Coordinates of C-alpha atoms and ligand atoms in Angstrom, one line a residue:
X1309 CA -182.5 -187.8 -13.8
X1310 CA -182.7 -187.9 -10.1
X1311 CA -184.6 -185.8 -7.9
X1312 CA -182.0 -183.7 -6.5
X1313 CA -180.7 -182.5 -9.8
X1314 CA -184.1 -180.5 -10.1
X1315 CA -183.1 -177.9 -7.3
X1316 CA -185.6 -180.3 -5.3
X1317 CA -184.3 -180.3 -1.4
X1318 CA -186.0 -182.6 0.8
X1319 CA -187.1 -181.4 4.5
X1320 CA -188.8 -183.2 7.3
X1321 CA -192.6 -182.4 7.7
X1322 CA -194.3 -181.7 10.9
X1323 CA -195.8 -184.9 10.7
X1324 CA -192.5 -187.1 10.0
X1325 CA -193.5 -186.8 6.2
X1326 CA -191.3 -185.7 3.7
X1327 CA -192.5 -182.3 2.3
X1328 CA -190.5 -180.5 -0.3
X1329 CA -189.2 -177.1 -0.3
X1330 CA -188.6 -175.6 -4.2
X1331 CA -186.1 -173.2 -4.6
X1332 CA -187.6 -170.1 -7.0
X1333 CA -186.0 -169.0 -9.5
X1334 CA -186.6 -165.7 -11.2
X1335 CA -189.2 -165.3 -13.7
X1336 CA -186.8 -163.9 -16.5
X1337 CA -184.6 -166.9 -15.7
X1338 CA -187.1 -169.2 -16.1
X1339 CA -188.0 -168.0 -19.4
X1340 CA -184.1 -168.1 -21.1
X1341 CA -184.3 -171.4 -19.6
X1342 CA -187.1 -172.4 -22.0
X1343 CA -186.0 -170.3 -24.7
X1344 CA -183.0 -172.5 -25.3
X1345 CA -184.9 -175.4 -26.4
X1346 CA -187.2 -173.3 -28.6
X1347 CA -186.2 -174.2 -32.6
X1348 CA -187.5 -172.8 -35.8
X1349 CA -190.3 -175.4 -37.0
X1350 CA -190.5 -177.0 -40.3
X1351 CA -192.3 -175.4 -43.2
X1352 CA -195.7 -176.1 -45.6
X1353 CA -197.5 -174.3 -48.5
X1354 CA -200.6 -173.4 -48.0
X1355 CA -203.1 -171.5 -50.6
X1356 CA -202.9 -167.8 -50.4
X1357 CA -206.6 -167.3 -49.4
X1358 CA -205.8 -169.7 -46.2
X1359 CA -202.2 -167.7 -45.6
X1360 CA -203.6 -165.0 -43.1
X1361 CA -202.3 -165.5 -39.8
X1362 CA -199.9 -167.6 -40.8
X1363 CA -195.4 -167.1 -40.9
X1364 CA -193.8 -166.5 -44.1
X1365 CA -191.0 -169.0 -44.4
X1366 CA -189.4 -166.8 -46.9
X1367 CA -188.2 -163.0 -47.5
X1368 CA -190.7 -161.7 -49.9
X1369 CA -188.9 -159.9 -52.6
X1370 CA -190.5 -157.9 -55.3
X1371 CA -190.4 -159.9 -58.3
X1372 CA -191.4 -157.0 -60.7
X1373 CA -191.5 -153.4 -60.7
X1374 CA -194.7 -152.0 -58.9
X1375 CA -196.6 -150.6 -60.9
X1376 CA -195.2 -152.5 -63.8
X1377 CA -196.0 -149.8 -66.2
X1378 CA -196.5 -145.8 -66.1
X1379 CA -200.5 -146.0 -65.7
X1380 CA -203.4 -143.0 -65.1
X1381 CA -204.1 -142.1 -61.6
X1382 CA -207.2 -140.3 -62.8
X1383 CA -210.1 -140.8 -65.1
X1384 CA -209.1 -137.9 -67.4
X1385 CA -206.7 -137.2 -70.8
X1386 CA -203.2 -138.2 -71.2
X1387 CA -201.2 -135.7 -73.1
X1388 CA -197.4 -135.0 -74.3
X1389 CA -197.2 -132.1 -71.1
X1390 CA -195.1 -129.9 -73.7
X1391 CA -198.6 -129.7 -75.8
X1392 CA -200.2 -127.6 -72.9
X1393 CA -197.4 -125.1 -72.5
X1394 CA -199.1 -122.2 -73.5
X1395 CA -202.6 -122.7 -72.2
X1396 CA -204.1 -120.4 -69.7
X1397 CA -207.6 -118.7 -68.4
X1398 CA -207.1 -116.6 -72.0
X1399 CA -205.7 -119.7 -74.1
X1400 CA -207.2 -122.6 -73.7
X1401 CA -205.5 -125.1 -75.8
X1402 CA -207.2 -128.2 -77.9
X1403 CA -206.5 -131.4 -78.5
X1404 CA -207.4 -134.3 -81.0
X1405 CA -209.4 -136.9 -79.2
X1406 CA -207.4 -140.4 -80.9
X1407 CA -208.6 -143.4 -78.8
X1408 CA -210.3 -144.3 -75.6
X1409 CA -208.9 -146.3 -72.8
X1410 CA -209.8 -148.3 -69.6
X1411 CA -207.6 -150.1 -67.4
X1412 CA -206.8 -153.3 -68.3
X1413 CA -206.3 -152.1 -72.4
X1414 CA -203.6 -150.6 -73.5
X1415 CA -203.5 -148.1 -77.0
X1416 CA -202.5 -149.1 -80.2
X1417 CA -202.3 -145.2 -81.7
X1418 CA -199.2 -143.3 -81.8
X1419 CA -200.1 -139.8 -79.9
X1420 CA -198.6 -136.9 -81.7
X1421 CA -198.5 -133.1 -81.2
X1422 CA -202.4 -131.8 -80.1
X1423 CA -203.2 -135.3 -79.5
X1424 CA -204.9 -136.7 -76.4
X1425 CA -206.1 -140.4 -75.3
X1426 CA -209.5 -140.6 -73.1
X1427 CA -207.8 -142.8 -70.5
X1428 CA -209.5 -144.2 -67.3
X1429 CA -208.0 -144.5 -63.8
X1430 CA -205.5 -147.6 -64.0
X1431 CA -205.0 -147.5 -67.6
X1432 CA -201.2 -147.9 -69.0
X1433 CA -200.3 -144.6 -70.1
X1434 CA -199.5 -144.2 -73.9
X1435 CA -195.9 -144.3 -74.8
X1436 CA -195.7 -140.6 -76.2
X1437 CA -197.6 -139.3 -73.3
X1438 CA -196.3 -138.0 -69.5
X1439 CA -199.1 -135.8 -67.9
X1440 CA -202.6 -137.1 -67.6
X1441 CA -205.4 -134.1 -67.2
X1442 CA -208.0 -134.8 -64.8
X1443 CA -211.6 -134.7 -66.5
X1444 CA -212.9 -132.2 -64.4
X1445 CA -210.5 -129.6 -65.8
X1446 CA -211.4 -129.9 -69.7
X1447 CA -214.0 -128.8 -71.7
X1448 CA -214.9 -131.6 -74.4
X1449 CA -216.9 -131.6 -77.9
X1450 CA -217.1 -132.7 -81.1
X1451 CA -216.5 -131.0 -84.4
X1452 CA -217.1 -133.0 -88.0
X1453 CA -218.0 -136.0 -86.0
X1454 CA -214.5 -135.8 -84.5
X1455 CA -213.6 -136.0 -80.6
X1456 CA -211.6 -132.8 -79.4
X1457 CA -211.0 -131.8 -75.5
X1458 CA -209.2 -128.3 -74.0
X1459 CA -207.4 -127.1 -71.0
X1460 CA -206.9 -123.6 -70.0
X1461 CA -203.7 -124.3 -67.7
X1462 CA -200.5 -126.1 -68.5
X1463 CA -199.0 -129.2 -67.3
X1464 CA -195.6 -130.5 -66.5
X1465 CA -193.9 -133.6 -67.6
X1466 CA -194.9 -136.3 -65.1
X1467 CA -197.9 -134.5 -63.7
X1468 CA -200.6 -137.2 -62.6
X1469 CA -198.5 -140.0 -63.6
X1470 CA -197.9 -143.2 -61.6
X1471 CA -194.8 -144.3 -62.7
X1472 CA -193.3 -147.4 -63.5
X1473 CA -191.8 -148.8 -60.0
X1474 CA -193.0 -145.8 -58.0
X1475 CA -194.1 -148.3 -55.4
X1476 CA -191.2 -151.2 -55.5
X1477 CA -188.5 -151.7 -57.8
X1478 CA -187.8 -154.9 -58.9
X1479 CA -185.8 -157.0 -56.0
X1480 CA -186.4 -155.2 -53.1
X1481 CA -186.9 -157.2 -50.2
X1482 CA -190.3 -156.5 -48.8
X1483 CA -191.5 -158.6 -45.8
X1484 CA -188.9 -160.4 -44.0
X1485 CA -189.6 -164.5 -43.3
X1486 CA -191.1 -164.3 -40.2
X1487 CA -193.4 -161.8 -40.4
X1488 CA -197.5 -162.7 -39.2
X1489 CA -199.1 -162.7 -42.7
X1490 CA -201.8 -159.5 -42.5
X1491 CA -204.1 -158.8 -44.9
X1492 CA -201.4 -156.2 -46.6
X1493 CA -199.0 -158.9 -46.5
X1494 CA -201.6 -160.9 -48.6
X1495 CA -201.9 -158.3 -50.7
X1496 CA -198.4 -158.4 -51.9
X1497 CA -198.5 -161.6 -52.0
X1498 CA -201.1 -161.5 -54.7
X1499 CA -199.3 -158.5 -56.3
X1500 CA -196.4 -161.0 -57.1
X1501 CA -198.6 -164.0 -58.1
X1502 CA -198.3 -166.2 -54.9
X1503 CA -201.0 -168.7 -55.3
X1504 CA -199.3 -171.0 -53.1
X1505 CA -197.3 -169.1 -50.1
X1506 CA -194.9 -171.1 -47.7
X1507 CA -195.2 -170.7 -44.6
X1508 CA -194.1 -171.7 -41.4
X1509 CA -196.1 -175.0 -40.2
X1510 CA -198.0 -174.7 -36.9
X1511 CA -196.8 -176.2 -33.9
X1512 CA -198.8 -179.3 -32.6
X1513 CA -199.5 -178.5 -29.2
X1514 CA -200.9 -182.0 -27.0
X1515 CA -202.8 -180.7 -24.0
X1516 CA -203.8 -183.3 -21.3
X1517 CA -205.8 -181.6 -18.1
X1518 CA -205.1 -183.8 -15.0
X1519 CA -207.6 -183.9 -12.0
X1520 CA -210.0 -186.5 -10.9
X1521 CA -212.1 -183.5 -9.9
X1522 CA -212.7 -182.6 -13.3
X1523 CA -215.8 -183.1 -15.5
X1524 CA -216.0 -183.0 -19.0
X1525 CA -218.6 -180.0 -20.0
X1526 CA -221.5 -181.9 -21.0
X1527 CA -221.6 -182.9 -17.7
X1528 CA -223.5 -182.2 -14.7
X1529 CA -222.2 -181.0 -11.5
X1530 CA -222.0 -183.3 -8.8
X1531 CA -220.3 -182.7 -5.3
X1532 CA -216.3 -182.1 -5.2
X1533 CA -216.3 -182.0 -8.9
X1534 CA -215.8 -179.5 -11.2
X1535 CA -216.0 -178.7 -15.2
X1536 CA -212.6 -179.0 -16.8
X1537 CA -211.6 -175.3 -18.0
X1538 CA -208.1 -175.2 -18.5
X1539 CA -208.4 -177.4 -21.3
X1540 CA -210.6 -175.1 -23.3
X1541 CA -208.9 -172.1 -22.5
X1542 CA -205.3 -173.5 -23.2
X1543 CA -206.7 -174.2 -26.7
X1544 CA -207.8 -170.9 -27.4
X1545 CA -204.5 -169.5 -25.8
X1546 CA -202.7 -172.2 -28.0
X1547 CA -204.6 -170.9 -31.2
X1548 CA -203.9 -167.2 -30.4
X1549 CA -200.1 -167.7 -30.0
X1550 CA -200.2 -169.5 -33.8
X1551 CA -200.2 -172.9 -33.3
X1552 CA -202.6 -175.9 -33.4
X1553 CA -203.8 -178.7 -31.0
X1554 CA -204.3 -182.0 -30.0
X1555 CA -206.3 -182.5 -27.1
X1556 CA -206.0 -185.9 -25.2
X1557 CA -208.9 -185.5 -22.9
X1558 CA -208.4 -185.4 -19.0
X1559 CA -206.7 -187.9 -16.9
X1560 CA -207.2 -189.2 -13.2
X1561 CA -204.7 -188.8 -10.8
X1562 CA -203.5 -191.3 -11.1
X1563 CA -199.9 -192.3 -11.6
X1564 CA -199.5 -195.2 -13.6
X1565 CA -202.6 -194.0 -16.0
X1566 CA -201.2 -190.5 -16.5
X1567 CA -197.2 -191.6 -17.1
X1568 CA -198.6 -194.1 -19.7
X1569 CA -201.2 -191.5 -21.4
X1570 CA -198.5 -188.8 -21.8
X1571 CA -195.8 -190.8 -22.6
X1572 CA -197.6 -192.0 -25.3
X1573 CA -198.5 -188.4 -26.6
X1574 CA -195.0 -187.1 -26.5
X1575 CA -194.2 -189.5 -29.9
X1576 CA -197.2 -187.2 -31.8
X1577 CA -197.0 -183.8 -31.3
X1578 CA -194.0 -180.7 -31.1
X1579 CA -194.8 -179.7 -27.7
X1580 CA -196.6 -181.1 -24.8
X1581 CA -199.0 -179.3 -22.2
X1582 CA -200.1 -181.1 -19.0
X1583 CA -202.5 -178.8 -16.6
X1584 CA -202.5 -179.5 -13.1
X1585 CA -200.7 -181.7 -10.8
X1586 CA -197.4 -180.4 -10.3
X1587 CA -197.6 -178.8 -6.8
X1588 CA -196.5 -180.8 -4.1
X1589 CA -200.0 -182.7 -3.2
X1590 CA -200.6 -186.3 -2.7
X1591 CA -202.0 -186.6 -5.9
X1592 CA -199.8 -184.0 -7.7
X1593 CA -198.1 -186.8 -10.4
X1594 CA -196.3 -184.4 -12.8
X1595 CA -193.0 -184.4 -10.9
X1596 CA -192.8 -188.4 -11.0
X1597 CA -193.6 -188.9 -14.6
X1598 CA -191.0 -186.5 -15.7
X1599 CA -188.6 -188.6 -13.5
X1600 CA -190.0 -191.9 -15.3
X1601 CA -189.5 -190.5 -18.2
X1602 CA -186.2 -189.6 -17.8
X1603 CA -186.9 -185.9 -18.6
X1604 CA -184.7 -182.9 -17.5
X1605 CA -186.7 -180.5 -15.2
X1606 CA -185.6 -177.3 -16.4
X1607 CA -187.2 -175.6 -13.5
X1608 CA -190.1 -176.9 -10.5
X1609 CA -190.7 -173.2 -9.2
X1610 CA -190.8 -169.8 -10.3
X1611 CA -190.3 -165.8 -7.8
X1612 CA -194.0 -165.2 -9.4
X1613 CA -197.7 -165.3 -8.8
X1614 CA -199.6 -167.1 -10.2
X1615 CA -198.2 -169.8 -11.3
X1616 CA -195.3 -169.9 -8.9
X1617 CA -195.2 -174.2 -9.1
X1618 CA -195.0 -173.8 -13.2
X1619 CA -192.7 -177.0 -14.2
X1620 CA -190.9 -177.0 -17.2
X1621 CA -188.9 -180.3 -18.4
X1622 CA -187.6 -181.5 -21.6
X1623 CA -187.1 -184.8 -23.0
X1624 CA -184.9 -185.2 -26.2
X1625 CA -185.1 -181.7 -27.2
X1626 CA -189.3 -181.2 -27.0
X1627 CA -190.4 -179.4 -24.2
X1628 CA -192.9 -180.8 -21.7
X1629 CA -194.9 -177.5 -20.1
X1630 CA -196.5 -178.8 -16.4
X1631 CA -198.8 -175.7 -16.2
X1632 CA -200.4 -175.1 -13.0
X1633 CA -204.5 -176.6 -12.4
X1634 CA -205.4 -173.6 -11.2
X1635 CA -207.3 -171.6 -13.6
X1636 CA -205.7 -168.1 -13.8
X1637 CA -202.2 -169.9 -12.7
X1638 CA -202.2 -172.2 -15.6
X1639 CA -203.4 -168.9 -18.1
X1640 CA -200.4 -167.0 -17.4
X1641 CA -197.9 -170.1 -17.3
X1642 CA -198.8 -170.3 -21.0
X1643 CA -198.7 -166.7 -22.1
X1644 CA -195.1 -166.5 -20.6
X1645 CA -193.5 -169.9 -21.0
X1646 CA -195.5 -171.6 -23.7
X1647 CA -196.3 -168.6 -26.5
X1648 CA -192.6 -167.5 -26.6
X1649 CA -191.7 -171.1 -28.0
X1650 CA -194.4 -171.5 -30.7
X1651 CA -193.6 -167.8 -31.9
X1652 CA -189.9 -169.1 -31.7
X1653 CA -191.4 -172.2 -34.0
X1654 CA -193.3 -170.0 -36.1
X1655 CA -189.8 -168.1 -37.0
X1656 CA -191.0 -164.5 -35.5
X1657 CA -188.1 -162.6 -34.5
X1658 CA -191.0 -160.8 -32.3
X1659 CA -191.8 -164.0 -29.7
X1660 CA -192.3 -162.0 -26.2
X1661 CA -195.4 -160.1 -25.2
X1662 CA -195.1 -156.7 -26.2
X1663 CA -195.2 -154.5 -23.1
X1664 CA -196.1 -150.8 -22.4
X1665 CA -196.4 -148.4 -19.6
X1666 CA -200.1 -147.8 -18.1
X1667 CA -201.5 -145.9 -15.8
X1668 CA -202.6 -147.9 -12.8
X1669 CA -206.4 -147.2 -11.8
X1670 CA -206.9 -149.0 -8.5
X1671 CA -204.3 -150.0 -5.5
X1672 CA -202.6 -152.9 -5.4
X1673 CA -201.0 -152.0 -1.3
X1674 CA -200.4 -156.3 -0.5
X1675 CA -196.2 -156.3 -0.5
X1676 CA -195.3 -159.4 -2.4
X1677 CA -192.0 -161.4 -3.0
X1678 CA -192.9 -162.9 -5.8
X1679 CA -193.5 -160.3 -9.3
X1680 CA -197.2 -160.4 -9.8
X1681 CA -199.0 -161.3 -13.4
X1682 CA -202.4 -159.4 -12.3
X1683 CA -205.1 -160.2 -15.1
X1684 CA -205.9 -156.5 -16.3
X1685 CA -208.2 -154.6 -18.7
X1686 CA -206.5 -151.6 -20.4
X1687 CA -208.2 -148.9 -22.1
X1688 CA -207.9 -145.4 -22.6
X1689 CA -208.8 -142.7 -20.9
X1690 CA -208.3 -139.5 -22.7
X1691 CA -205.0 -139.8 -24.4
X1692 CA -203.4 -141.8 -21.8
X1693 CA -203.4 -146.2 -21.4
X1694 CA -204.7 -146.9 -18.3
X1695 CA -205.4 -150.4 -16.7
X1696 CA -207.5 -152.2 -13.7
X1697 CA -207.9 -155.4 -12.8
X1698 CA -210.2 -157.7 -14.9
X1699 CA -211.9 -159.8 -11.6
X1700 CA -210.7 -161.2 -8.8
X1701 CA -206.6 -161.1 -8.2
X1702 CA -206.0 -165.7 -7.0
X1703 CA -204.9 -168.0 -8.6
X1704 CA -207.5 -170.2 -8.9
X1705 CA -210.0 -167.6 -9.9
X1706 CA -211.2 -168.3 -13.6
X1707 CA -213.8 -165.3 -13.6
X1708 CA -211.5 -162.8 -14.2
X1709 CA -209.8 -164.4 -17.6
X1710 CA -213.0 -163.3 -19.7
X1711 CA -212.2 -160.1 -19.6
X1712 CA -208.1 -159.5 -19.7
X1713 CA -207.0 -158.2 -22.4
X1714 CA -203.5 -157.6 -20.5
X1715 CA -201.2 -158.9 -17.8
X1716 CA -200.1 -156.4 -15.1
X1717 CA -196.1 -156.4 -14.4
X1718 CA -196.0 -155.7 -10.4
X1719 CA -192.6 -156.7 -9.8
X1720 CA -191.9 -158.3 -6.3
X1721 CA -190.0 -157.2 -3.6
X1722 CA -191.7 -153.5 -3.8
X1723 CA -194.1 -151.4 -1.2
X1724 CA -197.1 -152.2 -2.9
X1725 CA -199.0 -150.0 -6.0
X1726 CA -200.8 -147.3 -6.0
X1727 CA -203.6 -145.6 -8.0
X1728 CA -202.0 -143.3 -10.6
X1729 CA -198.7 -145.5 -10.3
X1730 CA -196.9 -146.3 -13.9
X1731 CA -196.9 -150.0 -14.5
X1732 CA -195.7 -152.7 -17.0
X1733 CA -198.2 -154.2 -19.0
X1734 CA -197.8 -156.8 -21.2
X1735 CA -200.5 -157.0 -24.1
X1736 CA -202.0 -160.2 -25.0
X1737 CA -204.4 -159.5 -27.9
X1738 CA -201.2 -158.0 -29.4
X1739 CA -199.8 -160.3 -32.5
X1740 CA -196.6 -158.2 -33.7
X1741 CA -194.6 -159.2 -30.7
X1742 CA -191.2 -158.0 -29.6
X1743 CA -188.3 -159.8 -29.5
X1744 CA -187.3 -157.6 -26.1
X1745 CA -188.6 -159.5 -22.4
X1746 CA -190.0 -156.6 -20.7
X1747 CA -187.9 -158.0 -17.5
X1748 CA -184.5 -157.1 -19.7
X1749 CA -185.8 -153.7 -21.5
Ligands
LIG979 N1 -198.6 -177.2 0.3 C1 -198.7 -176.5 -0.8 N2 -199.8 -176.5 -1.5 C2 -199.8 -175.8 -2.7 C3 -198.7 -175.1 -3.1 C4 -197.5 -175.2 -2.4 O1 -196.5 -174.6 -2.8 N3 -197.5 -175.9 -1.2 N4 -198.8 -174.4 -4.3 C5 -200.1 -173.9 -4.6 C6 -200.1 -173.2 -5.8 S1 -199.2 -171.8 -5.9 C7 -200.8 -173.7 -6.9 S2 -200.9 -172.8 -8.3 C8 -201.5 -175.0 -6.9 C9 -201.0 -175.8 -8.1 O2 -201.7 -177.0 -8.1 P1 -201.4 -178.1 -9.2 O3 -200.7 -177.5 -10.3 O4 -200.8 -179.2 -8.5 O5 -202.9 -178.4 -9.7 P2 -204.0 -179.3 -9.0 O6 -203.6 -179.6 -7.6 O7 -204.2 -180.4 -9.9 O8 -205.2 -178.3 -9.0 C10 -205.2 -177.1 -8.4 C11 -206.5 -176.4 -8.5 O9 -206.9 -176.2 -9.8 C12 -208.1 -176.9 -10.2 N5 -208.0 -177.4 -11.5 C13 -207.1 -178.4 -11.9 N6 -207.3 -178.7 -13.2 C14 -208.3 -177.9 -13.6 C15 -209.0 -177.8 -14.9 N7 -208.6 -178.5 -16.0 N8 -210.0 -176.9 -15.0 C16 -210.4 -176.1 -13.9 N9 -209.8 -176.2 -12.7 C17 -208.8 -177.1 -12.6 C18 -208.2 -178.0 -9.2 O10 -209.5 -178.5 -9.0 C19 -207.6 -177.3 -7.9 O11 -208.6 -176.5 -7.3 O12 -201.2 -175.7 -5.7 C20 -201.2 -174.9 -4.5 N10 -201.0 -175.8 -3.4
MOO980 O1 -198.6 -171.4 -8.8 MO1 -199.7 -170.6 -7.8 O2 -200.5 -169.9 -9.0 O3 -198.5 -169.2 -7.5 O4 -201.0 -169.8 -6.8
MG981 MG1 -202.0 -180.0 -6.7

């Protein structure tokens, strides 16, 4: 694929170079553009103590009646309710003590008229009887060695009774295939003897960081270098969104090296990351390896900040995401572009951010083209969401990443923001998802 298929238009530079101009497209744009080549993964079984977090693969259907008998709610008796009829504060009625019952046992005696079974809290309720009378409410003794109880009040048929399939009947569908497994999800899972649940597999996610600049962490600074972040914090973002990775180290810029190390990659994982390298610099590589490679640049530059020079290509169906080097840039390239897919992959119906209003707690008066992804805290403050910026607004500020639990929407085009003003915010810590983009609610 040629250059000039990628929107790329070629201008003469002040200095007789040749400088390129990107056209931007708009954010939303960008994102449908990505969204086509995002396809439902392939799915595993894993062991039900290991499902949380995970995708179901399948509807979970109830497989049984919950409970799967009439059982005790109470520690108490169970009676035949038509017994207690007549008792009151002046007729307390008695009844026959015949067996004793914990959960987990269930009674062998036939309960007839004036006849009550000591029954504990989970316990299957005898056939005969349909009311269950709380301890606290009977008086209890024994008379020739024999086991009676009495009530003074009456019950009716089906008082303190869990019944059979109060919970779920028998085939209704429960949790739809594509659901984040919680810990209630778990639960039901157990309830219907899942020992092994399947599940949607992870995405393998390569990450290469690009950047002669960069050192590895265990080393120490030297001048015009710098520790390589991205690639740490694109593994925790690649975790977060569901999915696992592979991470190939850093690479010089350096073009023969880099098209070689990533073209390599592309054969062993679902989805490849690259950070860095795909402005318009000298040593800015990622444009010509996805022409070496024959890739289809779905899109070179986007109407937002940061990450306006976010490239996205794809090569035989698997999506190649050229995040931006700088820190912050590269961060929200991945919550927008990247997370969508591996939800996608996952199965969620639910693979946007889900976004809310907030009340905006500091001004924002810069005018902008572009729609702004501002790195923001939101709390609340007496009832209401409110949100402020987590550090320093640039691109290539890592600082304020640690503590953004949110990205601001400031669309572009506009005045500037105010304190007080009602903004977008789109939640990252957030795992249910919705399958609405905030930029088409
Ligand atoms: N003449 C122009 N210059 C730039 C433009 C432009 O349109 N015209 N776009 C700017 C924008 S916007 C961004 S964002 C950056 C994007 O740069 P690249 O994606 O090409 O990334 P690099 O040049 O490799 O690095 C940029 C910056 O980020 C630091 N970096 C890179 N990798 C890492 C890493 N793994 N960990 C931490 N920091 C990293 C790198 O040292 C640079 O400071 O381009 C603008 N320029
Ligand atoms: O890609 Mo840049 O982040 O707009 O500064
Ligand atoms: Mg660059």
């Amino acid at each position: 694929m040629c250059l000039i298929n990628w929107y790329y238009k070629k201008v003469e530079g002040v200095r007789g170079l040749t400088v390129e101009t990107r056209k931007p497209i708009p954010v939303k744009e960008a994102i449908r553009k990505v969204m086509k080549f995002a396809e439902i993964g392939s799915n595993e079984e894993v062991l039900l103590p290991d499902s949380y977090g995970r995708y179901l693969a399948e509807d979970l259907i109830a497989s049984h009646d919950v409970p799967p008998f009439h059982k005790s709610p109470y520690d108490g008796f169970a009676i035949r309710a038509i017994d207690s009829k007549e008792a009151s504060q002046l007729n307390e009625i008695e009844f026959k003590v015949i067996d004793e019952i914990g959960a987990g046992f269930v009674t062998t005696k036939k309960v007839g008229p004036f006849e009550a079974v000591r029954i504990m809290t989970g316990a299957q309720m005898p056939y005969e009887c349909d009311a269950v009378v709380m301890l606290e409410l009977t008086k209890e003794y024994e008379r020739d060695g024999k086991k009676y109880m009495s009530i003074k009040r009456s019950f009716r048929s089906g008082d303190n009774v869990s019944f059979q399939g109060e919970d779920t009947k028998k085939g209704t569908p429960l949790v739809e295939k594509g659901t984040r497994i919680n810990p209630g999800v778990q639960a039901l899972l157990a309830t219907f003897g899942y020992e092994k649940v399947r599940v949607s597999k992870k995405p393998l996610i390569g990450i290469f960081a690009t950047g002669t600049e960069l050192l590895e962490v265990n080393e120490p600074l030297v001048p015009g270098k710098i520790r390589n972040s991205n690639a740490y914090m694109v593994q925790g973002q690649v975790i977060r969104s569901g999915a696992t990775f592979r991470y190939f180290g850093k690479l010089n810029d350096q073009l023969d090296e880099c098209f070689e190390a990533i073209k390599n990659a592309l054969d062993e994982v679902d989805i490849l990351i690259t950070t860095g390298g795909v402005s318009v610099g000298d040593y800015d590589y990622l444009p010509a390896i996805y022409e070496r490679l024959g890739a289809n640049v779905l899109f070179n530059k986007i109407g937002m900040r940061p990450g306006s020079v976010t490239t996205v290509a794809e090569l035989n169906g698997k999506l190649l995401f050229g995040l931006s080097g700088n820190p912050s840039a590269c961060y929200v390239g991945y919550e927008l572009f990247v997370r969508p897919v591996v939800k996608t992959m996952l199965r969620s119906y639910t693979p946007y951010l889900q976004s809310v209003d907030a009340i905006l707690e500091e001004d924002f008066p810069k005018p902008n083209p572009f729609t702004r992804f501002v790195r923001g805290a939101a709390t609340f403050k007496e009832g209401h969401l409110v949100v402020k910026t987590s550090g320093l607004d640039k691109s290539n500020v890592v600082t304020s990443l640690s503590g953004a639990n949110v990205l601001i929407v400031l669309p572009g085009g506009t005045r500037g923001f105010t304190k007080g003003d009602k903004v977008t915010i789109l939640l990252l810590e957030e795992e249910q998802g919705t399958n609405t983009l905030w930029a088409e609610k």
